[in-house]
Coordinates of C-alpha atoms in Angstrom, one line a residue:
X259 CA 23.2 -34.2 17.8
X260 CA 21.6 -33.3 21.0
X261 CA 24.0 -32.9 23.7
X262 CA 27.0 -32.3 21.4
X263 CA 27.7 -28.7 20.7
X264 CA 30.9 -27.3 18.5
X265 CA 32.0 -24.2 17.9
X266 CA 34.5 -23.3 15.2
X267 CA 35.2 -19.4 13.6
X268 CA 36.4 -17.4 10.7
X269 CA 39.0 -16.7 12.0
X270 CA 39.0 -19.4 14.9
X271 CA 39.4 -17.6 18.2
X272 CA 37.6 -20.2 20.0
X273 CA 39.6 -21.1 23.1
X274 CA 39.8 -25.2 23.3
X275 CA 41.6 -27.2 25.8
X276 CA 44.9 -28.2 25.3
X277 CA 44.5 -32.0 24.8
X278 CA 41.1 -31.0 22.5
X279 CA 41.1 -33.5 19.8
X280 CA 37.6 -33.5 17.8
X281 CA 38.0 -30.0 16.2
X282 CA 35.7 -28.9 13.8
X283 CA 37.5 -26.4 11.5
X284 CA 36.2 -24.0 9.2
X285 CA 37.6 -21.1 6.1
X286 CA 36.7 -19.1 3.6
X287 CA 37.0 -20.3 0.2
X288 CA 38.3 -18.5 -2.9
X289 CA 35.3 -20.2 -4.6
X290 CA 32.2 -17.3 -4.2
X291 CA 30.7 -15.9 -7.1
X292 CA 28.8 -12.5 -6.4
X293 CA 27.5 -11.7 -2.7
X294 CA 27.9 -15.4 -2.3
X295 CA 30.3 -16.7 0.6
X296 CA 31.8 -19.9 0.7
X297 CA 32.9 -21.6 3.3
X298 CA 34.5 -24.7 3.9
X299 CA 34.4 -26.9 6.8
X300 CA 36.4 -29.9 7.7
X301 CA 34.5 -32.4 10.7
X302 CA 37.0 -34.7 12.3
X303 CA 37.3 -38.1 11.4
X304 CA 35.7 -39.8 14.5
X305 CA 33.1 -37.3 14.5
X306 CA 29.5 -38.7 16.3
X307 CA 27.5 -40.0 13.3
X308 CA 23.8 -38.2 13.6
X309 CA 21.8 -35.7 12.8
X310 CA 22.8 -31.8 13.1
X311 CA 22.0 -28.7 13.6
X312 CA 24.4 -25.7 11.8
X313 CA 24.1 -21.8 12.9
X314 CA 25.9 -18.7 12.1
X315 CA 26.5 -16.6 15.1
X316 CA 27.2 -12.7 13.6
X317 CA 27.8 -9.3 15.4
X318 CA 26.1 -11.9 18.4
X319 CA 22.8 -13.1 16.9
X320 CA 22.8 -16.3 16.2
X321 CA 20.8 -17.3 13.3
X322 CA 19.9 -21.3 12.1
X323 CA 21.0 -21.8 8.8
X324 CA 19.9 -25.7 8.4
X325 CA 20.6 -29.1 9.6
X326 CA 22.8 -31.9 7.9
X327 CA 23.1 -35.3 8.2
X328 CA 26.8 -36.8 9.3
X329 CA 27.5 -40.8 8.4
X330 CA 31.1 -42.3 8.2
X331 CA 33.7 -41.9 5.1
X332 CA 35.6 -45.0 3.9
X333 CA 37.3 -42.7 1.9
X334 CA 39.0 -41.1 4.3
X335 CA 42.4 -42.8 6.2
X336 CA 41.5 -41.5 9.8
X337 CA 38.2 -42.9 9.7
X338 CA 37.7 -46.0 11.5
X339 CA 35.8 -47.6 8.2
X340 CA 38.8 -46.2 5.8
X341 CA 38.9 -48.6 2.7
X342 CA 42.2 -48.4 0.5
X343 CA 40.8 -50.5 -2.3
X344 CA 38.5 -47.9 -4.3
X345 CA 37.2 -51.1 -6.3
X346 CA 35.9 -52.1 -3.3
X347 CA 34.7 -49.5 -1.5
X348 CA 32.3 -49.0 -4.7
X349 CA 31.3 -52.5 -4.3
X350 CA 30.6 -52.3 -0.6
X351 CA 29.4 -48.7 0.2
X352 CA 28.0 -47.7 -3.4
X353 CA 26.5 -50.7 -5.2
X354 CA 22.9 -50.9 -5.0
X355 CA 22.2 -53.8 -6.5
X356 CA 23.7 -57.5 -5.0
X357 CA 23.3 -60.8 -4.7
X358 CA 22.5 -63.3 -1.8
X359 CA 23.1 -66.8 -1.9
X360 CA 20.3 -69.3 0.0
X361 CA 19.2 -72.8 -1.0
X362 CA 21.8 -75.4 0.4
X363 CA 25.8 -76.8 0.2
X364 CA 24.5 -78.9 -3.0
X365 CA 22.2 -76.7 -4.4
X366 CA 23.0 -73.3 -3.9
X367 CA 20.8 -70.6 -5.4
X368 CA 21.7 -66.6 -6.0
X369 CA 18.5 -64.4 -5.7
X370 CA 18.8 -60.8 -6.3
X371 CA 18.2 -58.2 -3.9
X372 CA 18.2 -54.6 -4.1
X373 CA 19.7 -52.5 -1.2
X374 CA 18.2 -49.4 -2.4
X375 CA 20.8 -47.5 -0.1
X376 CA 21.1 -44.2 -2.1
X377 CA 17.5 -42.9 -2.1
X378 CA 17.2 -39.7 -1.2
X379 CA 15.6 -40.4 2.7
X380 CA 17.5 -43.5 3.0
X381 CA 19.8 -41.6 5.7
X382 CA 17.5 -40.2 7.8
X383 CA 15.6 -43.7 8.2
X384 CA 19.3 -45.3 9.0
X385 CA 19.7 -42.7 11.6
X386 CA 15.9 -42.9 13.0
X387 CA 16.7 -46.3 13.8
X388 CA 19.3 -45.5 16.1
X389 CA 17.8 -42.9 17.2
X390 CA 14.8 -45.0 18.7
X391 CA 17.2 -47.9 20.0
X392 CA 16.7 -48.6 23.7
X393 CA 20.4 -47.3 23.4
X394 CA 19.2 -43.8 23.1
X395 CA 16.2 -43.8 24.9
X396 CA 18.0 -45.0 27.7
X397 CA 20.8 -42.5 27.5
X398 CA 20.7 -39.9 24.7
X399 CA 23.9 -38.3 25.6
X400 CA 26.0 -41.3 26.1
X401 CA 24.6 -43.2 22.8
X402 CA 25.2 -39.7 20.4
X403 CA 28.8 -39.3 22.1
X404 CA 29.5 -43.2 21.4
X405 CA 28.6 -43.0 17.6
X406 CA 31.7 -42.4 16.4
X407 CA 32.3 -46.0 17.3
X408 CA 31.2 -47.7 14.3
X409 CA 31.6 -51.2 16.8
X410 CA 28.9 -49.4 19.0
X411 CA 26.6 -48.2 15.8
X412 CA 27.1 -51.6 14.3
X413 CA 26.2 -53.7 17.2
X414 CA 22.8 -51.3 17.6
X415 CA 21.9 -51.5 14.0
X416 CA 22.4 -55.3 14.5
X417 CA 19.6 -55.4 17.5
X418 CA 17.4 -52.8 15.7
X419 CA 17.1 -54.7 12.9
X420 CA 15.0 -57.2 14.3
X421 CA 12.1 -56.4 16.6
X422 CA 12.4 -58.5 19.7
X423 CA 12.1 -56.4 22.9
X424 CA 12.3 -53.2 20.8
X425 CA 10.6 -50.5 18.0
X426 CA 13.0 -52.7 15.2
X427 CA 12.2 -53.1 11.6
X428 CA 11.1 -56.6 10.9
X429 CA 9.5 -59.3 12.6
X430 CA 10.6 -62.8 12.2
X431 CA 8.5 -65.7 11.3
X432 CA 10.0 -69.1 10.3
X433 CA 7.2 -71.0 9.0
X434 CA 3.7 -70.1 7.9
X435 CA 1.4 -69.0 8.1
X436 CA 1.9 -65.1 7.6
X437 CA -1.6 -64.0 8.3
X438 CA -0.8 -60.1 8.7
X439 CA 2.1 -58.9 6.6
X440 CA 4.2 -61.0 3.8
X441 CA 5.8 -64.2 3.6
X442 CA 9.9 -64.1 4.0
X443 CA 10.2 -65.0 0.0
X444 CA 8.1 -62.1 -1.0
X445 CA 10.7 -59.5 -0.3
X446 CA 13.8 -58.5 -2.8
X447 CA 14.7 -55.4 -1.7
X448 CA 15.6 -53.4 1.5
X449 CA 14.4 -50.1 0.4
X450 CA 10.2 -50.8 0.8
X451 CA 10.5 -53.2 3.9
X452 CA 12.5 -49.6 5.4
X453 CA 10.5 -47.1 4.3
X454 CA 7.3 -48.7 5.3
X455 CA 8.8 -48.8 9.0
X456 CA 9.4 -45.3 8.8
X457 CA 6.0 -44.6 7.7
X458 CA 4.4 -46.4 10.0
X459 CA 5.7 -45.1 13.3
X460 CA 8.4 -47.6 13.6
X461 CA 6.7 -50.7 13.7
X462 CA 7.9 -53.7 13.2
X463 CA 7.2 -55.0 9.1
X464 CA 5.9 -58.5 9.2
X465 CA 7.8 -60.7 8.2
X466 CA 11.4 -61.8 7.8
X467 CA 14.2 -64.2 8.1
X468 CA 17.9 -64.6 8.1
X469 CA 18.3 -63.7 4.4
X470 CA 15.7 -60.4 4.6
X471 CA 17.4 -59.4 7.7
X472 CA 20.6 -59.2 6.4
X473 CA 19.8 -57.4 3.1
X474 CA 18.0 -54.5 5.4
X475 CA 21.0 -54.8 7.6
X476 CA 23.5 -54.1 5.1
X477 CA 21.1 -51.6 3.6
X478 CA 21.5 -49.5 6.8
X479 CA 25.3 -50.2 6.8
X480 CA 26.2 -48.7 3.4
X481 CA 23.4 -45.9 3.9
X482 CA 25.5 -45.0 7.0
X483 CA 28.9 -45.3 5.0
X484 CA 30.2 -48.4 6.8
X485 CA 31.2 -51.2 4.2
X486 CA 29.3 -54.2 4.2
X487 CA 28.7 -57.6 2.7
X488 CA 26.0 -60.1 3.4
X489 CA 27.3 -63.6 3.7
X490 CA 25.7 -67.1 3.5
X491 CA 27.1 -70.4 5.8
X492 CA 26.2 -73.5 4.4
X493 CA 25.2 -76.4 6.9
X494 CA 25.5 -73.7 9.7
X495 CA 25.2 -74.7 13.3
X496 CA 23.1 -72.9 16.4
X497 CA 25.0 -74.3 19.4
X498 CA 22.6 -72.6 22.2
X499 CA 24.3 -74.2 25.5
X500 CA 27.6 -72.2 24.1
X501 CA 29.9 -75.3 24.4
X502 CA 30.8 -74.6 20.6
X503 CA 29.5 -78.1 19.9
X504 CA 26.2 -79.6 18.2
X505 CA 24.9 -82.4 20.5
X506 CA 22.3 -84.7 19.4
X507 CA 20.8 -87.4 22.4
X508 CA 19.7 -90.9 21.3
X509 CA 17.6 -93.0 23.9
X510 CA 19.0 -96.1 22.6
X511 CA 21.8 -97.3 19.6
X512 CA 19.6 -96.8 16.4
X513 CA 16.9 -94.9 18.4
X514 CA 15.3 -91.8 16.8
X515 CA 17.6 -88.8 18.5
X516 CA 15.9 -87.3 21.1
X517 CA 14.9 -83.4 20.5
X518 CA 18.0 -80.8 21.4
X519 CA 17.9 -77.0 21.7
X520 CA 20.9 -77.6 19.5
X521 CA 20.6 -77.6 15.6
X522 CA 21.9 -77.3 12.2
X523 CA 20.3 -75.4 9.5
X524 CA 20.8 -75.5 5.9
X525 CA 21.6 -72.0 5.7
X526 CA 21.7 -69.1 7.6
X527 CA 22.8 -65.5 6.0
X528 CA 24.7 -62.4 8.2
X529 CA 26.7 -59.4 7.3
X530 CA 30.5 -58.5 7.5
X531 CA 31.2 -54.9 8.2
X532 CA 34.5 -53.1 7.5
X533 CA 35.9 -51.5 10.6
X534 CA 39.4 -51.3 12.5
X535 CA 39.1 -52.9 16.2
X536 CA 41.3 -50.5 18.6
X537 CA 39.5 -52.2 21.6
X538 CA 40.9 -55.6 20.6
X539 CA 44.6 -55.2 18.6
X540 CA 44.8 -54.2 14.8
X541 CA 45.6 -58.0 13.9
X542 CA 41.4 -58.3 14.2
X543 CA 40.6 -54.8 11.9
X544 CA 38.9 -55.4 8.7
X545 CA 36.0 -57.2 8.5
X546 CA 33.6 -58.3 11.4
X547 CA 30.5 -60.4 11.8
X548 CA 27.2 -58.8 12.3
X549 CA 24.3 -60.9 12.7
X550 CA 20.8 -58.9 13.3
X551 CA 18.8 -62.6 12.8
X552 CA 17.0 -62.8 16.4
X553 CA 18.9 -65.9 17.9
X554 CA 20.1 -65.8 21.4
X555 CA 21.0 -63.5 24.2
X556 CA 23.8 -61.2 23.8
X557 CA 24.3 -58.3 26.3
X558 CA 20.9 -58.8 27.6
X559 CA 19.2 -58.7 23.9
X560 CA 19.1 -60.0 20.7
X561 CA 22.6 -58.6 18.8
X562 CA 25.3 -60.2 17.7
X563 CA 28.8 -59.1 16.7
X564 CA 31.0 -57.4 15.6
X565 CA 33.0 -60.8 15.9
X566 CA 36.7 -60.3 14.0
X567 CA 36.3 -62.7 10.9
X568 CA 39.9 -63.1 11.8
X569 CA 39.3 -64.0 15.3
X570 CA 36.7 -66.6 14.1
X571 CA 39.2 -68.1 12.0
X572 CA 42.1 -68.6 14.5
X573 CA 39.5 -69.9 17.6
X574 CA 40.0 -66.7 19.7
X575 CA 36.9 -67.3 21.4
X576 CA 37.8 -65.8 24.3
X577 CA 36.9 -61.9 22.5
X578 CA 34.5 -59.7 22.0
X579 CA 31.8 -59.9 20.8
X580 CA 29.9 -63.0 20.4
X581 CA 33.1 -64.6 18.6
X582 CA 32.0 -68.3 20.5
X583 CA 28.8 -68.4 19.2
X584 CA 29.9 -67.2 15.3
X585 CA 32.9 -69.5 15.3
X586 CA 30.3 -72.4 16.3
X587 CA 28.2 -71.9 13.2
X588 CA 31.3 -72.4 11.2
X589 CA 33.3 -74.5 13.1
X590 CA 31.3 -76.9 15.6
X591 CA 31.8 -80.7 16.2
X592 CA 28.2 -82.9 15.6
X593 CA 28.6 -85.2 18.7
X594 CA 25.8 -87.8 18.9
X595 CA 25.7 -89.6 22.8
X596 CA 24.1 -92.4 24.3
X597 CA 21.0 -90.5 26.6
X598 CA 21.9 -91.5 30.5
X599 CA 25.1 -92.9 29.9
X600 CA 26.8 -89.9 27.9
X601 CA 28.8 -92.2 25.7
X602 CA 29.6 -90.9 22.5
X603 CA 28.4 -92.6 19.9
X604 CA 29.9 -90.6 16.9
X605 CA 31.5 -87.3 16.3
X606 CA 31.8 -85.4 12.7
X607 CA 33.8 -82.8 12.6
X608 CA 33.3 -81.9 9.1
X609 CA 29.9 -81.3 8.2
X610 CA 29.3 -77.9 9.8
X611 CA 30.7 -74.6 8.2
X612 CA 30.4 -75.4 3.9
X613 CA 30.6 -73.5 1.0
X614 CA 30.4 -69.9 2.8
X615 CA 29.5 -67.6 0.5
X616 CA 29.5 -64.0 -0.5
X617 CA 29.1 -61.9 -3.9
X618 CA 32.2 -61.2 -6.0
X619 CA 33.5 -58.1 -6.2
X620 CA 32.7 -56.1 -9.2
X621 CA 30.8 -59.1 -10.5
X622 CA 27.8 -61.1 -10.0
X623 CA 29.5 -64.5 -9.8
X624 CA 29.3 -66.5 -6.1
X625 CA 32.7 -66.3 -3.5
X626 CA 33.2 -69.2 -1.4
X627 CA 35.2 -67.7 1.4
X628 CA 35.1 -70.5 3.4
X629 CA 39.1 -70.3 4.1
X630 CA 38.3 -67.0 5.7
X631 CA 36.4 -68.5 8.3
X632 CA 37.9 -72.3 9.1
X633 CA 41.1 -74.0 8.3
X634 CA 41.3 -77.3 6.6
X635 CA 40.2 -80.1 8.5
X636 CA 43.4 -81.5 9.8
X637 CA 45.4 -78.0 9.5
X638 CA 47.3 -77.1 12.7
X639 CA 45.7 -73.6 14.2
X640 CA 45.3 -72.3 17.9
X641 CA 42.0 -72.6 19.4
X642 CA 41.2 -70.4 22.9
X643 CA 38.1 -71.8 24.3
X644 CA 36.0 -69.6 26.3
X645 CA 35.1 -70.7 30.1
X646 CA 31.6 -72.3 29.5
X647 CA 24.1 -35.2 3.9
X648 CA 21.4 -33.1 3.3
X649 CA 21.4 -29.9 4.5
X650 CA 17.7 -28.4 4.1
X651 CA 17.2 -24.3 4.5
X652 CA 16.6 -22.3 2.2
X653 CA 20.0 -20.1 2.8
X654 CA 22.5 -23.2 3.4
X655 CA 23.5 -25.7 1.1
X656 CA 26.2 -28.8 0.6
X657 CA 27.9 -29.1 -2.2
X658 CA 29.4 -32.3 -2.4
X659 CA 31.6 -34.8 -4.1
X660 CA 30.5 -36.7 -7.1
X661 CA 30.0 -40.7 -5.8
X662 CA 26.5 -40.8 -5.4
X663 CA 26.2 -41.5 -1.6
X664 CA 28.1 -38.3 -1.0
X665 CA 24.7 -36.7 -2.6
X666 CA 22.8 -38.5 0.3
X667 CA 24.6 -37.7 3.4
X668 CA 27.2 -35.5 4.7
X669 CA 30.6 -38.1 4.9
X670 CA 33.1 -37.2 7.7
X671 CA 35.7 -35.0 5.2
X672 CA 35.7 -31.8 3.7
X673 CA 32.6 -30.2 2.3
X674 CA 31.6 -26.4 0.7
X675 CA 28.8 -24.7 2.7
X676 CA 27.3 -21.4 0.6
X677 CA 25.9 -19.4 2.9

């Protein structure tokens, strides 16, 4: 990471401020065979996800030995990602293969999608995204030192998933025709729609929408070790005027309603990432809305989230981020007025917010989580509305441990480096 330096020894002699706290640490291992010495070296837990450089400073030369690539570890309890449930952790960090959920609340309809997280460059296009967010070109130094902040990395990856106003991966188009690239339905994997941004300079792959989005989304997520589901709402709501209700206008009783910025969709698919929430209180930890679908504003672009599942669930709408907006997808009142007079003419609070939806774990079959999000209709519950790793040399090598993703990126624990 540029701007980030650490310097450990063998023995550590490095002087360090007393209230120092990410220490890199490094020994010698018992483990060398021949002129071979190994040593081991321990990265903090809320050590900056990126890119870095290693070197071996002897007799005062310094000499490069390699780079390697650092991405969070669920596996381990300090990290802010840490997963007990190993079961799970394989289900949202290691399996490759899943299932999203479109169609609508009467006819719902599993399609399978391949997140293609564990190819061998599938790290270093998770970190080149962030690495060409307006984040980082605005401020390399502050957007390296913030990624140990898997809130801050997850809210990027949501933005830089979609291309509005920046070098993100897909372009969204919601109707055809898709005269230069491929239609929404042609996709089924994550891998191909990422690698051909990569190969293209970072250009925006035509097209997507809220299902594609997702699967990259969660794609990126896993690759960068952060657990992640993708999630489908059923009759979900897009309340733009951020009065957490769906208002529909009629000139007259039995009139045709009058078009509103306002609207329901049949479906519309985000992702849940795992992640503790010290910025809020640990009641919201666990998981958190992302939504990388271009919709509105947030911040000043289009990101949404992380929003505290929890959170959405109890109304806390007055939190961060983007909890309103989510928690009106779910959760809104349809109000239909009178045009001129304002007089309501009907409200349903029920239609908004069905069968939400996410893969089983260890299993292909459909989860309606819907109780995660809303209470029954009629259930008493508090409502706070808001005011309107590789390492490539020749002479340096990882040696790591035997999941799979641990053999694409270097995770935030303990690893052997042969020198």
């Amino acid at each position: 990471c540029r701007g980030i330096k650490y310097r450990f020894g063998i023995p550590d002699f490095v002087k360090r401020a007393p209230n120092a706290k990410a220490i890199w640490k490094a020994e010698l291992s018992p483990d060398h065979k021949g002129c071979n010495v190994v040593v081991n070296i321990t990265p903090p837990a809320d050590a900056p996800v990126g890119k870095y450089s290693l070197f071996l400073n002897y007799l005062g030369e310094d000499k490069k030995l390699g780079h390697f690539l650092l991405i969070f570890n669920p596996w381990c309890t300090d990290d802010s990602v840490y997963m007990e449930n190993e079961e799970k952790i394989q289900e949202y960090v290691l399996n490759e293969r899943g299932v999203i959920f479109k169609g609508s609340g009467n006819y719902i309809s599993p399609m399978f999608w391949d997140y293609g997280q564990l190819e061998d460059d599938m790290v270093e296009i998770a970190l080149t995204l962030l690495y060409v967010s307006p984040e980082h070109l605005a401020d390399p130094l502050k957007d390296e030192a913030a990624r140990c902040d898997p809130i801050y990395v997850s809210r990027v990856i949501s933005r830089m998933i979609n291309s509005n106003g920046d070098r993100g991966v897909l372009e969204g188009r919601w109707k055809g025709p898709y005269i230069g690239g491929m239609s929404p339905a042609h996709w089924s994997g994550s891998y191909p729609i990422l690698k051909r941004w990569y190969n293209i300079g970072c250009h925006p792959v035509k097209f997507g929408q809220c299902w594609v989005f997702a699967g990259v989304m969660c794609s990126v997520m896993r690759a960068l070790g952060i657990p992640c589901r993708v999630i489908t709402n059923y009759e979900s709501a897009h309340d733009c005027d951020k009065n957490l209700t769906i208002d529909v206008y009629h000139a007259d009783w039995g009139v045709k309603e009058i078009p509103s910025p306002d609207s329901i969709w049949n479906f519309h698919v985000w992702c849940e990432g795992w992640m503790k929430r010290p910025d809020l209180s640990p009641e919201f930890d666990g998981w958190q809305v992302v939504d990388p679908t271009p919709q509105e504003l947030s911040g000043g672009a289009h990101q949404c989230g992380p929003a505290p599942v929890k959170a959405i669930l109890n109304g806390n709408t007055d939190l961060d981020y983007d909890v309103p907006f989510v928690f009106a997808e779910v959760n809104a009142d349809c109000i239909d007025y009178l045009d001129g007079s304002k007089k309501t003419i009907s409200t349903d609070s029920r239609r908004v917010g069905q069968n939400i939806s996410t893969k089983s774990v260890g299993s292909n079959k459909r989860w309606d989580i819907t109780s995660h999000y809303k209470h029954k209709e009629g259930q008493a519950h508090r409502i706070k509305y808001v005011s309107s790793p590789v390492v490539s040399a020749a002479a340096c090598m990882f040696t790591v441990q035997e999941q799979r993703l641990r053999e694409r990126g270097t995770v935030r624990s303990l690893k052997m480096l042969k020198l």
